[in-house]
CSV table of C-alpha atoms in Angstrom, one decimal:
chain,number,residue,atom,x,y,z
M,1,MET,CA,30.4,18.3,-15.6
M,2,ASN,CA,28.2,16.5,-18.1
M,3,VAL,CA,26.8,17.9,-21.4
M,4,PHE,CA,23.3,17.2,-22.5
M,5,TRP,CA,22.9,17.7,-26.2
M,6,HIS,CA,19.3,18.6,-27.2
M,7,ARG,CA,18.1,17.8,-30.7
M,8,ARG,CA,14.4,17.0,-31.2
M,9,ASP,CA,13.6,17.1,-27.5
M,10,LEU,CA,13.3,20.8,-26.8
M,11,ARG,CA,11.9,20.6,-23.2
M,12,PRO,CA,13.4,20.1,-19.8
M,13,ASP,CA,10.5,18.1,-18.5
M,14,ASP,CA,9.8,14.4,-19.4
M,15,ASN,CA,13.2,14.2,-21.1
M,16,ARG,CA,14.8,10.9,-20.4
M,17,GLY,CA,18.3,11.8,-21.7
M,18,LEU,CA,18.4,15.0,-19.6
M,19,ALA,CA,17.1,13.1,-16.6
M,20,ARG,CA,19.9,10.5,-17.1
M,21,ALA,CA,22.5,13.3,-17.3
M,22,ALA,CA,21.2,15.0,-14.2
M,23,ALA,CA,21.2,11.8,-12.2
M,24,ALA,CA,25.0,11.5,-12.5
M,25,ASP,CA,25.6,14.0,-9.7
M,26,GLU,CA,27.5,16.3,-12.0
M,27,PRO,CA,26.2,19.7,-13.2
M,28,VAL,CA,24.6,19.5,-16.6
M,29,VAL,CA,25.5,21.9,-19.4
M,30,PRO,CA,22.5,22.1,-21.8
M,31,LEU,CA,23.5,22.4,-25.5
M,32,PHE,CA,22.0,22.7,-28.9
M,33,VAL,CA,24.0,22.6,-32.1
M,34,LEU,CA,22.8,24.4,-35.3
M,35,ASP,CA,24.5,21.9,-37.7
M,36,PRO,CA,24.8,23.1,-41.3
M,37,THR,CA,24.5,19.6,-42.6
M,38,VAL,CA,21.1,19.2,-40.9
M,39,LEU,CA,20.0,22.7,-41.9
M,40,ASP,CA,20.6,21.9,-45.5
M,41,TYR,CA,17.5,19.7,-45.2
M,42,ALA,CA,15.5,22.3,-43.4
M,43,SER,CA,13.1,25.0,-44.6
M,44,PRO,CA,12.2,28.5,-43.5
M,45,VAL,CA,8.9,27.5,-41.7
M,46,ARG,CA,10.5,24.7,-39.9
M,47,VAL,CA,13.6,26.6,-38.8
M,48,ALA,CA,11.3,29.4,-37.6
M,49,THR,CA,9.5,27.0,-35.3
M,50,LEU,CA,12.8,25.6,-34.2
M,51,LEU,CA,14.1,29.0,-33.2
M,52,GLU,CA,10.9,29.8,-31.3
M,53,ALA,CA,11.2,26.5,-29.5
M,54,LEU,CA,14.9,27.2,-28.7
M,55,GLU,CA,14.0,30.6,-27.2
M,56,ASP,CA,11.4,29.0,-25.1
M,57,LEU,CA,13.7,26.2,-23.9
M,58,ARG,CA,16.3,28.8,-23.1
M,59,SER,CA,13.8,30.8,-20.9
M,60,GLN,CA,13.0,27.6,-19.0
M,61,TYR,CA,16.6,26.9,-18.3
M,62,ARG,CA,17.2,30.5,-17.2
M,63,GLU,CA,14.3,30.2,-14.8
M,64,ARG,CA,16.3,27.4,-13.2
M,65,GLY,CA,19.5,29.5,-13.0
M,66,SER,CA,21.2,28.0,-16.0
M,67,ASP,CA,21.1,28.6,-19.8
M,68,LEU,CA,21.0,26.9,-23.1
M,69,LEU,CA,24.2,27.0,-25.1
M,70,VAL,CA,23.3,27.4,-28.8
M,71,VAL,CA,26.4,27.0,-31.1
M,72,ARG,CA,26.8,26.8,-34.9
M,73,GLY,CA,29.0,24.2,-36.7
M,74,GLU,CA,29.3,20.6,-37.6
M,75,ALA,CA,28.1,18.5,-34.6
M,76,SER,CA,31.2,16.3,-34.8
M,77,ALA,CA,33.4,19.3,-34.0
M,78,ALA,CA,31.0,21.5,-31.9
M,79,VAL,CA,29.9,18.9,-29.4
M,80,PRO,CA,33.5,17.8,-28.4
M,81,GLU,CA,34.5,21.5,-28.3
M,82,VAL,CA,31.8,22.4,-25.8
M,83,ALA,CA,32.5,19.3,-23.8
M,84,THR,CA,36.2,20.0,-23.6
M,85,GLU,CA,35.6,23.7,-22.7
M,86,HIS,CA,33.5,22.7,-19.7
M,87,ASP,CA,35.7,19.7,-18.7
M,88,ALA,CA,32.8,17.4,-19.2
M,89,THR,CA,33.4,13.7,-18.7
M,90,THR,CA,30.2,12.5,-20.5
M,91,VAL,CA,27.9,13.8,-23.3
M,92,VAL,CA,24.3,12.4,-23.2
M,93,TRP,CA,21.7,12.7,-26.0
M,94,ASN,CA,18.4,11.2,-27.0
M,95,GLU,CA,18.4,8.8,-30.0
M,96,ASP,CA,17.1,9.8,-33.4
M,97,TYR,CA,16.2,7.2,-36.0
M,98,SER,CA,16.8,8.7,-39.5
M,99,GLY,CA,19.9,7.6,-41.5
M,100,LEU,CA,21.2,11.2,-41.5
M,101,ALA,CA,20.9,11.5,-37.7
M,102,ARG,CA,22.5,8.2,-37.1
M,103,GLU,CA,25.4,9.1,-39.4
M,104,ARG,CA,25.9,12.4,-37.5
M,105,ASP,CA,25.7,10.6,-34.2
M,106,ARG,CA,28.4,8.1,-35.2
M,107,ALA,CA,30.7,10.9,-36.1
M,108,VAL,CA,30.1,12.7,-32.8
M,109,ARG,CA,30.7,9.6,-30.8
M,110,ALA,CA,33.9,8.9,-32.6
M,111,ALA,CA,35.1,12.5,-32.1
M,112,LEU,CA,34.3,12.3,-28.4
M,113,GLU,CA,36.1,9.0,-28.1
M,114,ASP,CA,39.2,10.7,-29.6
M,115,GLU,CA,39.0,13.3,-26.8
M,116,GLY,CA,38.5,10.7,-24.1
M,117,ILE,CA,35.0,11.8,-23.4
M,118,ALA,CA,32.2,9.2,-22.8
M,119,ALA,CA,29.1,9.3,-25.0
M,120,GLU,CA,25.7,7.9,-23.9
M,121,SER,CA,22.5,7.9,-25.9
M,122,VAL,CA,19.0,7.3,-24.5
M,123,HIS,CA,15.6,6.3,-26.1
M,124,ASP,CA,13.2,9.1,-25.5
M,125,ALA,CA,11.1,10.1,-28.5
M,126,ILE,CA,9.0,7.0,-28.6
M,127,HIS,CA,7.8,4.6,-25.9
M,128,HIS,CA,9.2,1.4,-27.3
M,129,GLU,CA,12.5,1.6,-29.0
M,130,PRO,CA,13.2,-0.1,-32.4
M,131,GLY,CA,13.8,-3.8,-31.9
M,132,SER,CA,11.6,-4.1,-28.9
M,133,ILE,CA,8.3,-4.9,-30.7
M,134,THR,CA,9.1,-7.6,-33.3
M,135,PRO,CA,7.4,-10.5,-35.0
M,136,ASN,CA,8.7,-14.1,-34.4
M,137,GLN,CA,10.9,-13.7,-37.4
M,138,GLY,CA,12.4,-10.4,-38.5
M,139,ASP,CA,13.5,-7.1,-36.8
M,140,HIS,CA,10.3,-5.1,-37.2
M,141,TYR,CA,6.6,-5.4,-38.2
M,142,SER,CA,5.6,-4.3,-41.7
M,143,VAL,CA,1.9,-4.6,-40.9
M,144,PHE,CA,0.6,-1.9,-38.5
M,145,SER,CA,-2.3,-3.9,-37.0
M,146,TYR,CA,0.1,-6.5,-35.6
M,147,PHE,CA,2.4,-3.8,-34.2
M,148,TRP,CA,-0.5,-2.0,-32.6
M,149,LYS,CA,-1.7,-5.0,-30.7
M,150,LYS,CA,1.6,-5.4,-29.0
M,151,TRP,CA,2.2,-1.6,-28.6
M,152,ARG,CA,-1.1,-1.0,-26.8
M,153,ASP,CA,-0.6,-3.9,-24.4
M,154,ARG,CA,3.0,-2.8,-23.4
M,155,ASP,CA,3.4,-0.8,-20.2
M,156,LYS,CA,4.4,2.8,-20.8
M,157,ARG,CA,7.0,4.6,-18.7
M,158,GLU,CA,6.0,7.4,-16.4
M,159,PRO,CA,7.1,10.9,-17.4
M,160,ALA,CA,10.8,11.4,-16.7
M,161,PRO,CA,11.5,13.8,-13.8
M,162,GLU,CA,12.4,17.4,-14.6
M,163,PRO,CA,15.9,18.6,-13.5
M,164,ALA,CA,16.2,20.8,-10.4
M,165,ALA,CA,18.2,24.0,-10.5
M,166,ALA,CA,20.9,22.3,-8.6
M,167,ASP,CA,21.3,19.7,-11.3
M,168,LEU,CA,22.3,22.4,-13.9
M,169,ALA,CA,25.5,24.2,-14.6
M,170,ALA,CA,25.6,28.0,-14.2
M,171,VAL,CA,26.5,28.8,-17.8
M,172,SER,CA,25.6,31.7,-20.0
M,173,GLY,CA,24.9,31.4,-23.7
M,174,GLU,CA,25.2,33.7,-26.7
M,175,PRO,CA,22.1,35.1,-28.5
M,176,ILE,CA,20.3,32.6,-30.6
M,177,PRO,CA,20.8,33.3,-34.4
M,178,THR,CA,17.9,34.7,-36.4
M,179,LEU,CA,16.5,33.2,-39.6
M,180,ALA,CA,18.5,35.7,-41.6
M,181,ASP,CA,21.7,34.8,-39.7
M,182,LEU,CA,21.2,31.2,-40.8
M,183,GLY,CA,20.6,32.2,-44.4
M,184,PHE,CA,16.8,31.6,-44.5
M,185,ASP,CA,14.1,34.0,-45.8
M,186,ASP,CA,11.0,34.6,-43.8
M,187,PRO,CA,8.5,31.8,-44.3
M,188,GLU,CA,5.5,32.3,-46.5
M,189,ALA,CA,3.4,30.4,-44.1
M,190,THR,CA,2.4,31.7,-40.6
M,191,PRO,CA,4.1,29.2,-38.4
M,192,PRO,CA,2.3,27.6,-35.4
M,193,THR,CA,3.4,28.6,-31.9
M,194,VAL,CA,5.8,25.8,-30.8
M,195,THR,CA,6.5,26.1,-27.1
M,196,THR,CA,6.0,23.9,-24.1
M,197,ALA,CA,3.2,26.1,-22.7
M,198,ALA,CA,1.4,26.0,-26.1
M,199,ALA,CA,1.8,22.3,-26.3
M,200,ARG,CA,0.4,21.8,-22.8
M,201,GLU,CA,-2.5,24.1,-23.5
M,202,ARG,CA,-3.3,22.2,-26.6
M,203,VAL,CA,-3.2,18.9,-24.8
M,204,ALA,CA,-5.4,20.2,-22.0
M,205,ASP,CA,-8.0,21.6,-24.5
M,206,PHE,CA,-8.0,18.5,-26.6
M,207,CYS,CA,-8.3,16.0,-23.7
M,208,SER,CA,-11.1,18.0,-22.1
M,209,GLY,CA,-13.5,17.4,-25.0
M,210,PRO,CA,-12.5,16.9,-28.6
M,211,ILE,CA,-10.6,13.7,-27.9
M,212,TYR,CA,-14.0,12.0,-27.1
M,213,ASP,CA,-15.2,12.8,-30.6
M,214,TYR,CA,-11.9,12.1,-32.3
M,215,ALA,CA,-12.9,8.8,-33.8
M,216,ASP,CA,-16.0,10.3,-35.5
M,217,ARG,CA,-14.8,13.8,-36.3
M,218,ARG,CA,-11.0,13.6,-37.1
M,219,ASP,CA,-11.6,13.1,-40.8
M,220,TYR,CA,-13.5,16.4,-41.3
M,221,PRO,CA,-11.1,19.2,-42.2
M,222,ALA,CA,-13.5,22.0,-41.6
M,223,GLU,CA,-13.8,21.0,-37.9
M,224,SER,CA,-11.4,21.2,-35.0
M,225,GLY,CA,-11.4,17.4,-34.6
M,226,THR,CA,-7.7,16.7,-34.4
M,227,SER,CA,-5.1,17.6,-31.8
M,228,ARG,CA,-2.8,19.6,-34.0
M,229,LEU,CA,0.1,18.5,-31.8
M,230,SER,CA,2.3,17.3,-34.7
M,231,PRO,CA,4.6,20.4,-34.6
M,232,HIS,CA,5.2,19.8,-30.9
M,233,LEU,CA,5.9,16.1,-31.5
M,234,LYS,CA,8.3,17.1,-34.2
M,235,TRP,CA,10.4,19.3,-31.9
M,236,GLY,CA,9.6,17.6,-28.7
M,237,THR,CA,8.1,20.6,-26.9
M,238,ILE,CA,6.1,18.0,-25.0
M,239,GLY,CA,7.3,14.6,-23.9
M,240,PRO,CA,5.6,11.4,-25.3
M,241,ARG,CA,5.1,10.0,-21.8
M,242,GLU,CA,3.4,13.2,-20.6
M,243,LEU,CA,1.1,13.2,-23.6
M,244,TYR,CA,0.2,9.6,-23.2
M,245,ALA,CA,-0.5,10.1,-19.5
M,246,ALA,CA,-2.9,12.9,-20.3
M,247,THR,CA,-4.7,10.6,-22.8
M,248,GLU,CA,-4.9,7.9,-20.1
M,249,LYS,CA,-6.5,10.3,-17.7
M,250,ALA,CA,-9.0,11.2,-20.4
M,251,ALA,CA,-9.8,7.5,-20.9
M,252,GLU,CA,-10.3,7.1,-17.1
M,253,ARG,CA,-13.0,9.8,-17.2
M,254,ALA,CA,-14.8,8.2,-20.1
M,255,ALA,CA,-16.7,5.1,-20.9
M,256,GLY,CA,-18.1,3.3,-24.0
M,257,ASP,CA,-17.6,5.2,-27.3
M,258,ASP,CA,-15.9,8.1,-25.6
M,259,ARG,CA,-13.2,5.8,-24.2
M,260,GLU,CA,-12.8,4.0,-27.6
M,261,SER,CA,-12.3,7.4,-29.2
M,262,VAL,CA,-9.4,8.0,-26.8
M,263,ARG,CA,-8.0,4.7,-27.9
M,264,GLU,CA,-8.2,5.7,-31.5
M,265,PHE,CA,-6.1,8.8,-30.8
M,266,GLN,CA,-3.6,6.6,-29.0
M,267,ARG,CA,-3.6,4.3,-32.1
M,268,GLN,CA,-2.5,7.3,-34.1
M,269,LEU,CA,0.4,7.9,-31.7
M,270,ALA,CA,1.3,4.2,-32.3
M,271,TRP,CA,1.4,4.9,-36.0
M,272,ARG,CA,4.2,7.4,-35.5
M,273,GLU,CA,6.2,4.8,-33.6
M,274,PHE,CA,5.5,2.1,-36.2
M,275,TYR,CA,7.0,4.4,-38.9
M,276,ALA,CA,10.0,5.2,-36.6
M,277,HIS,CA,10.7,1.5,-36.2
M,278,VAL,CA,10.4,0.9,-40.0
M,279,LEU,CA,12.8,3.8,-40.7
M,280,ALA,CA,15.3,2.7,-38.1
M,281,PHE,CA,15.7,-0.7,-39.8
M,282,ASN,CA,15.2,0.6,-43.4
M,283,PRO,CA,16.9,4.1,-43.6
M,284,GLU,CA,17.1,3.7,-47.4
M,285,THR,CA,13.3,4.1,-47.7
M,286,VAL,CA,13.7,7.9,-47.7
M,287,THR,CA,14.7,7.5,-51.3
M,288,GLU,CA,13.8,3.9,-52.2
M,289,ASP,CA,10.5,2.1,-52.4
M,290,PHE,CA,10.0,-0.3,-49.4
M,291,SER,CA,8.0,-2.6,-51.7
M,292,GLY,CA,11.0,-3.3,-54.0
M,293,TYR,CA,9.3,-1.8,-57.1
M,294,GLU,CA,12.3,0.5,-57.6
M,295,HIS,CA,13.0,1.3,-61.3
M,296,GLU,CA,9.9,-0.6,-62.4
M,297,ILE,CA,7.0,1.8,-61.6
M,298,GLU,CA,6.6,4.0,-64.7
M,299,TRP,CA,6.1,7.4,-63.0
M,300,ARG,CA,5.4,10.2,-65.4
M,301,ASP,CA,7.6,13.2,-65.9
M,302,ASP,CA,5.3,16.2,-66.0
M,303,PRO,CA,6.7,19.4,-64.5
M,304,ASP,CA,3.6,21.4,-65.3
M,305,ALA,CA,1.3,19.0,-63.5
M,306,LEU,CA,3.7,18.9,-60.5
M,307,GLU,CA,3.7,22.7,-60.4
M,308,ALA,CA,-0.1,22.9,-60.6
M,309,TRP,CA,-0.3,20.4,-57.7
M,310,GLN,CA,2.3,22.4,-55.6
M,311,ALA,CA,0.4,25.7,-56.2
M,312,GLY,CA,-3.1,24.3,-55.5
M,313,GLU,CA,-4.2,24.9,-59.1
M,314,THR,CA,-5.3,21.4,-60.2
M,315,GLY,CA,-9.0,22.1,-60.6
M,316,CYS,CA,-9.7,19.5,-57.9
M,317,PRO,CA,-11.1,21.6,-55.1
M,318,ILE,CA,-10.3,19.4,-52.1
M,319,VAL,CA,-6.8,18.9,-53.3
M,320,ASP,CA,-6.2,22.6,-54.0
M,321,ALA,CA,-7.6,23.5,-50.6
M,322,GLY,CA,-5.1,21.3,-48.9
M,323,MET,CA,-2.2,22.5,-50.9
M,324,ARG,CA,-3.1,26.1,-50.2
M,325,GLN,CA,-3.5,25.4,-46.5
M,326,LEU,CA,0.0,24.0,-46.6
M,327,HIS,CA,1.2,27.3,-48.1
M,328,ALA,CA,-0.7,29.4,-45.6
M,329,GLU,CA,-0.1,27.5,-42.4
M,330,GLY,CA,2.8,25.1,-42.9
M,331,TRP,CA,0.3,22.4,-41.9
M,332,MET,CA,-2.4,20.3,-43.5
M,333,HIS,CA,-5.2,18.2,-42.1
M,334,ASN,CA,-4.3,14.5,-42.1
M,335,ARG,CA,-7.3,13.3,-44.2
M,336,VAL,CA,-6.4,15.9,-46.8
M,337,ARG,CA,-2.7,14.9,-46.7
M,338,MET,CA,-3.8,11.4,-47.8
M,339,LEU,CA,-5.9,12.9,-50.6
M,340,VAL,CA,-3.3,15.2,-52.0
M,341,ALA,CA,-0.7,12.3,-51.9
M,342,SER,CA,-3.1,9.9,-53.6
M,343,PHE,CA,-3.9,12.6,-56.2
M,344,LEU,CA,-0.2,13.1,-57.0
M,345,THR,CA,0.7,9.5,-57.3
M,346,LYS,CA,-2.5,7.9,-58.7
M,347,ASP,CA,-4.2,10.8,-60.6
M,348,LEU,CA,-1.1,12.6,-61.9
M,349,LEU,CA,1.0,9.4,-61.8
M,350,LEU,CA,4.0,11.4,-60.4
M,351,ASP,CA,6.7,9.9,-58.2
M,352,TRP,CA,5.9,10.0,-54.5
M,353,ARG,CA,9.4,11.4,-53.9
M,354,ALA,CA,8.5,14.7,-55.5
M,355,GLY,CA,5.6,15.0,-53.1
M,356,TYR,CA,7.7,14.0,-50.1
M,357,ASP,CA,10.3,16.6,-51.0
M,358,TRP,CA,7.6,19.3,-51.3
M,359,PHE,CA,6.2,18.4,-47.9
M,360,ARG,CA,9.7,18.4,-46.4
M,361,ARG,CA,10.1,21.9,-47.7
M,362,LYS,CA,6.7,23.2,-46.6
M,363,LEU,CA,5.6,21.4,-43.5
M,364,ALA,CA,6.4,22.9,-40.1
M,365,ASP,CA,5.9,19.4,-38.6
M,366,HIS,CA,7.9,17.5,-41.2
M,367,ASP,CA,9.1,14.2,-39.6
M,368,THR,CA,11.2,12.0,-41.8
M,369,ALA,CA,9.7,8.7,-40.6
M,370,ASN,CA,6.1,9.8,-40.5
M,371,ASP,CA,6.2,11.6,-43.9
M,372,VAL,CA,8.1,8.8,-45.7
M,373,GLY,CA,5.7,6.3,-44.2
M,374,GLY,CA,2.7,8.3,-45.2
M,375,TRP,CA,3.8,9.0,-48.7
M,376,GLN,CA,4.8,5.4,-49.4
M,377,TRP,CA,1.5,4.3,-47.9
M,378,ALA,CA,-0.4,6.6,-50.3
M,379,ALA,CA,1.8,5.5,-53.3
M,380,SER,CA,1.2,1.8,-52.5
M,381,THR,CA,5.0,1.3,-52.3
M,382,GLY,CA,5.5,1.1,-48.5
M,383,THR,CA,4.7,-1.0,-45.5
M,384,ASP,CA,1.1,-1.9,-44.9
M,385,ALA,CA,0.4,0.3,-47.9
M,386,GLN,CA,-2.9,1.3,-49.5
M,387,PRO,CA,-3.5,-1.5,-52.1
M,388,TYR,CA,-2.6,-0.1,-55.6
M,389,PHE,CA,-6.1,-1.0,-56.9
M,390,ARG,CA,-7.8,1.1,-54.2
M,391,VAL,CA,-7.6,4.6,-55.5
M,392,PHE,CA,-9.1,7.6,-53.7
M,393,ASN,CA,-11.8,9.4,-55.7
M,394,PRO,CA,-11.0,13.0,-54.6
M,395,MET,CA,-14.4,14.4,-55.6
M,396,LYS,CA,-16.2,11.7,-53.6
M,397,GLN,CA,-13.9,12.3,-50.7
M,398,GLY,CA,-14.5,16.0,-50.8
M,399,ARG,CA,-18.3,15.4,-50.8
M,400,GLU,CA,-18.0,12.9,-47.9
M,401,TYR,CA,-15.7,14.8,-45.6
M,402,ASP,CA,-16.4,18.4,-46.5
M,403,PRO,CA,-20.1,18.1,-47.5
M,404,ASP,CA,-20.8,21.9,-47.2
M,405,ALA,CA,-17.5,22.8,-48.8
M,406,GLU,CA,-16.6,24.9,-45.8
M,407,TYR,CA,-13.0,23.9,-45.8
M,408,ILE,CA,-12.7,24.2,-49.6
M,409,ARG,CA,-14.1,27.7,-49.6
M,410,GLU,CA,-11.8,28.8,-46.8
M,411,TYR,CA,-8.7,28.0,-48.8
M,412,VAL,CA,-10.0,28.4,-52.3
M,413,PRO,CA,-11.6,31.9,-52.3
M,414,GLU,CA,-12.3,31.7,-56.0
M,415,LEU,CA,-15.1,29.2,-55.1
M,416,ALA,CA,-16.5,31.3,-52.3
M,417,ASP,CA,-19.8,32.0,-54.2
M,418,ALA,CA,-20.2,28.5,-55.6
M,419,SER,CA,-22.6,26.0,-54.0
M,420,PRO,CA,-21.4,22.7,-52.5
M,421,ALA,CA,-23.0,20.8,-55.4
M,422,GLU,CA,-21.1,23.0,-57.9
M,423,ILE,CA,-17.8,22.6,-56.0
M,424,HIS,CA,-18.0,18.8,-55.6
M,425,GLY,CA,-19.3,18.4,-59.2
M,426,TRP,CA,-16.7,20.8,-60.6
M,427,HIS,CA,-15.3,18.1,-62.9
M,428,GLU,CA,-18.8,17.5,-64.4
M,429,LEU,CA,-19.5,21.1,-65.3
M,430,SER,CA,-19.1,22.5,-68.8
M,431,ASP,CA,-16.4,25.1,-69.4
M,432,ALA,CA,-19.1,27.7,-69.8
M,433,GLU,CA,-20.6,26.8,-66.4
M,434,ARG,CA,-17.3,26.9,-64.7
M,435,LYS,CA,-16.5,30.3,-66.2
M,436,ARG,CA,-19.8,31.6,-65.0
M,437,ILE,CA,-19.5,30.2,-61.5
M,438,ALA,CA,-15.8,30.9,-60.8
M,439,PRO,CA,-13.9,32.4,-63.7
M,440,ASP,CA,-10.6,32.5,-61.9
M,441,TYR,CA,-10.5,28.8,-60.8
M,442,PRO,CA,-9.1,26.3,-63.3
M,443,ALA,CA,-10.8,23.4,-65.0
M,444,PRO,CA,-9.5,19.9,-63.8
M,445,ILE,CA,-6.1,19.1,-65.2
M,446,VAL,CA,-6.8,15.4,-65.3
M,447,ASP,CA,-9.7,13.0,-65.7
M,448,HIS,CA,-9.8,10.9,-62.5
M,449,ALA,CA,-11.6,7.9,-64.0
M,450,ALA,CA,-9.1,7.6,-66.8
M,451,ARG,CA,-6.1,8.0,-64.6
M,452,ARG,CA,-7.4,5.5,-62.1
M,453,GLU,CA,-7.3,2.9,-64.8
M,454,GLN,CA,-3.9,3.9,-65.9
M,455,ALA,CA,-2.6,3.8,-62.3
M,456,ILE,CA,-3.9,0.3,-61.8
M,457,ALA,CA,-2.4,-0.9,-65.0
M,458,MET,CA,0.9,0.8,-64.2
M,459,PHE,CA,1.1,-1.0,-60.9
M,460,GLU,CA,0.0,-4.4,-62.4
M,461,ARG,CA,2.9,-4.1,-64.9
M,462,ALA,CA,5.3,-3.3,-62.1
M,463,ARG,CA,4.1,-6.2,-60.0
M,464,ASP,CA,4.3,-8.6,-62.9
M,465,ASP,CA,7.8,-7.5,-63.7
M,466,ASP,CA,8.8,-8.0,-60.1
M,467,SER,CA,7.4,-11.5,-59.8
């Protein structure tokens, strides 16, 4: 037999590692390991979506006459134990690119070698593995536009074949643990449905219409202009090749601006791969600035400001709406993610790592590469980063992308009776006017114009010290 070890690829279809294991003419034992070392970095909302995806994956295996074995323990012990129990000659898995994952995989590979069991890993989560798209000098691009030009012109693989019932071992697994079993409380957010059927339904709906308006409408948080596929990409409930094939079919049905809009969505998929490449070659960027400013940027230490940001009580309506959406849904609109990140680092002058850690704890779709890349971009410390002197004005952004304040009023009910002009001009109102309009909503905790100047000066000092 062979063992296929699932991780962030919770689907039987379009799974290159599973297809590789099934092609070996040996029955495949499907496995997932609830590793406490990995769970230490998890959160209730993310584990809730994981458990739902595992139940769904199990049902798909059972439909094929097999089952998903879900075991608890350190992967370096659990994987060899399952392989030995089933007389497996090989264990196959799909690559992950974070430092934590690679450290785990090295330990598993060494433990399997000690048992005389072969280990094979496959690139599956992205189209083009790290090291395959490179500049003339260096191991990866640090400017996305150059990466994108090569990524878009590279041929993409067809979806991997699904395993037949005859490819799978007739095994039977124990019940999947609950959140409480794993030591997690119920999440405060209502998690999204993360199953293969839900992913495919969302892809079909998105590619039947909204994808053609994506380029124009994706920045407006009150609208349904984005795919909301990020939790599915996080857990791999849909394969990247299947998703890309669906977007290509959408492009074939379109012309002109509609086709360009599809390309813009594909460009966002390429951003995810760009950050995966960067993380693969720079695992230290989870905790260190890519730019090399480490220990030189004078981030403030202000627990009260951080707490206000986390709670959505900053007095900046668009920022607070985003943070409250995060609490309620375990998700936040991408434009607003950029705004809240910019606000934390450029208005509050707080370290991006505090924001990254909060997102890690609260997002159902937390992805190490994507979130580190996004936070360092907003903080002007990462690859291809937002220039430090270009600071988002959150009030202007709110006025531009939520002009009628629909999004803000949905998540900040204290402002439900305020007009759009009052909401977007909240920072300009007197205390008396604010108390009359929305007595329970706070005044701004910071002056944007003043902090913008401080942020620019802070980065200029760091840059001068670094030169």
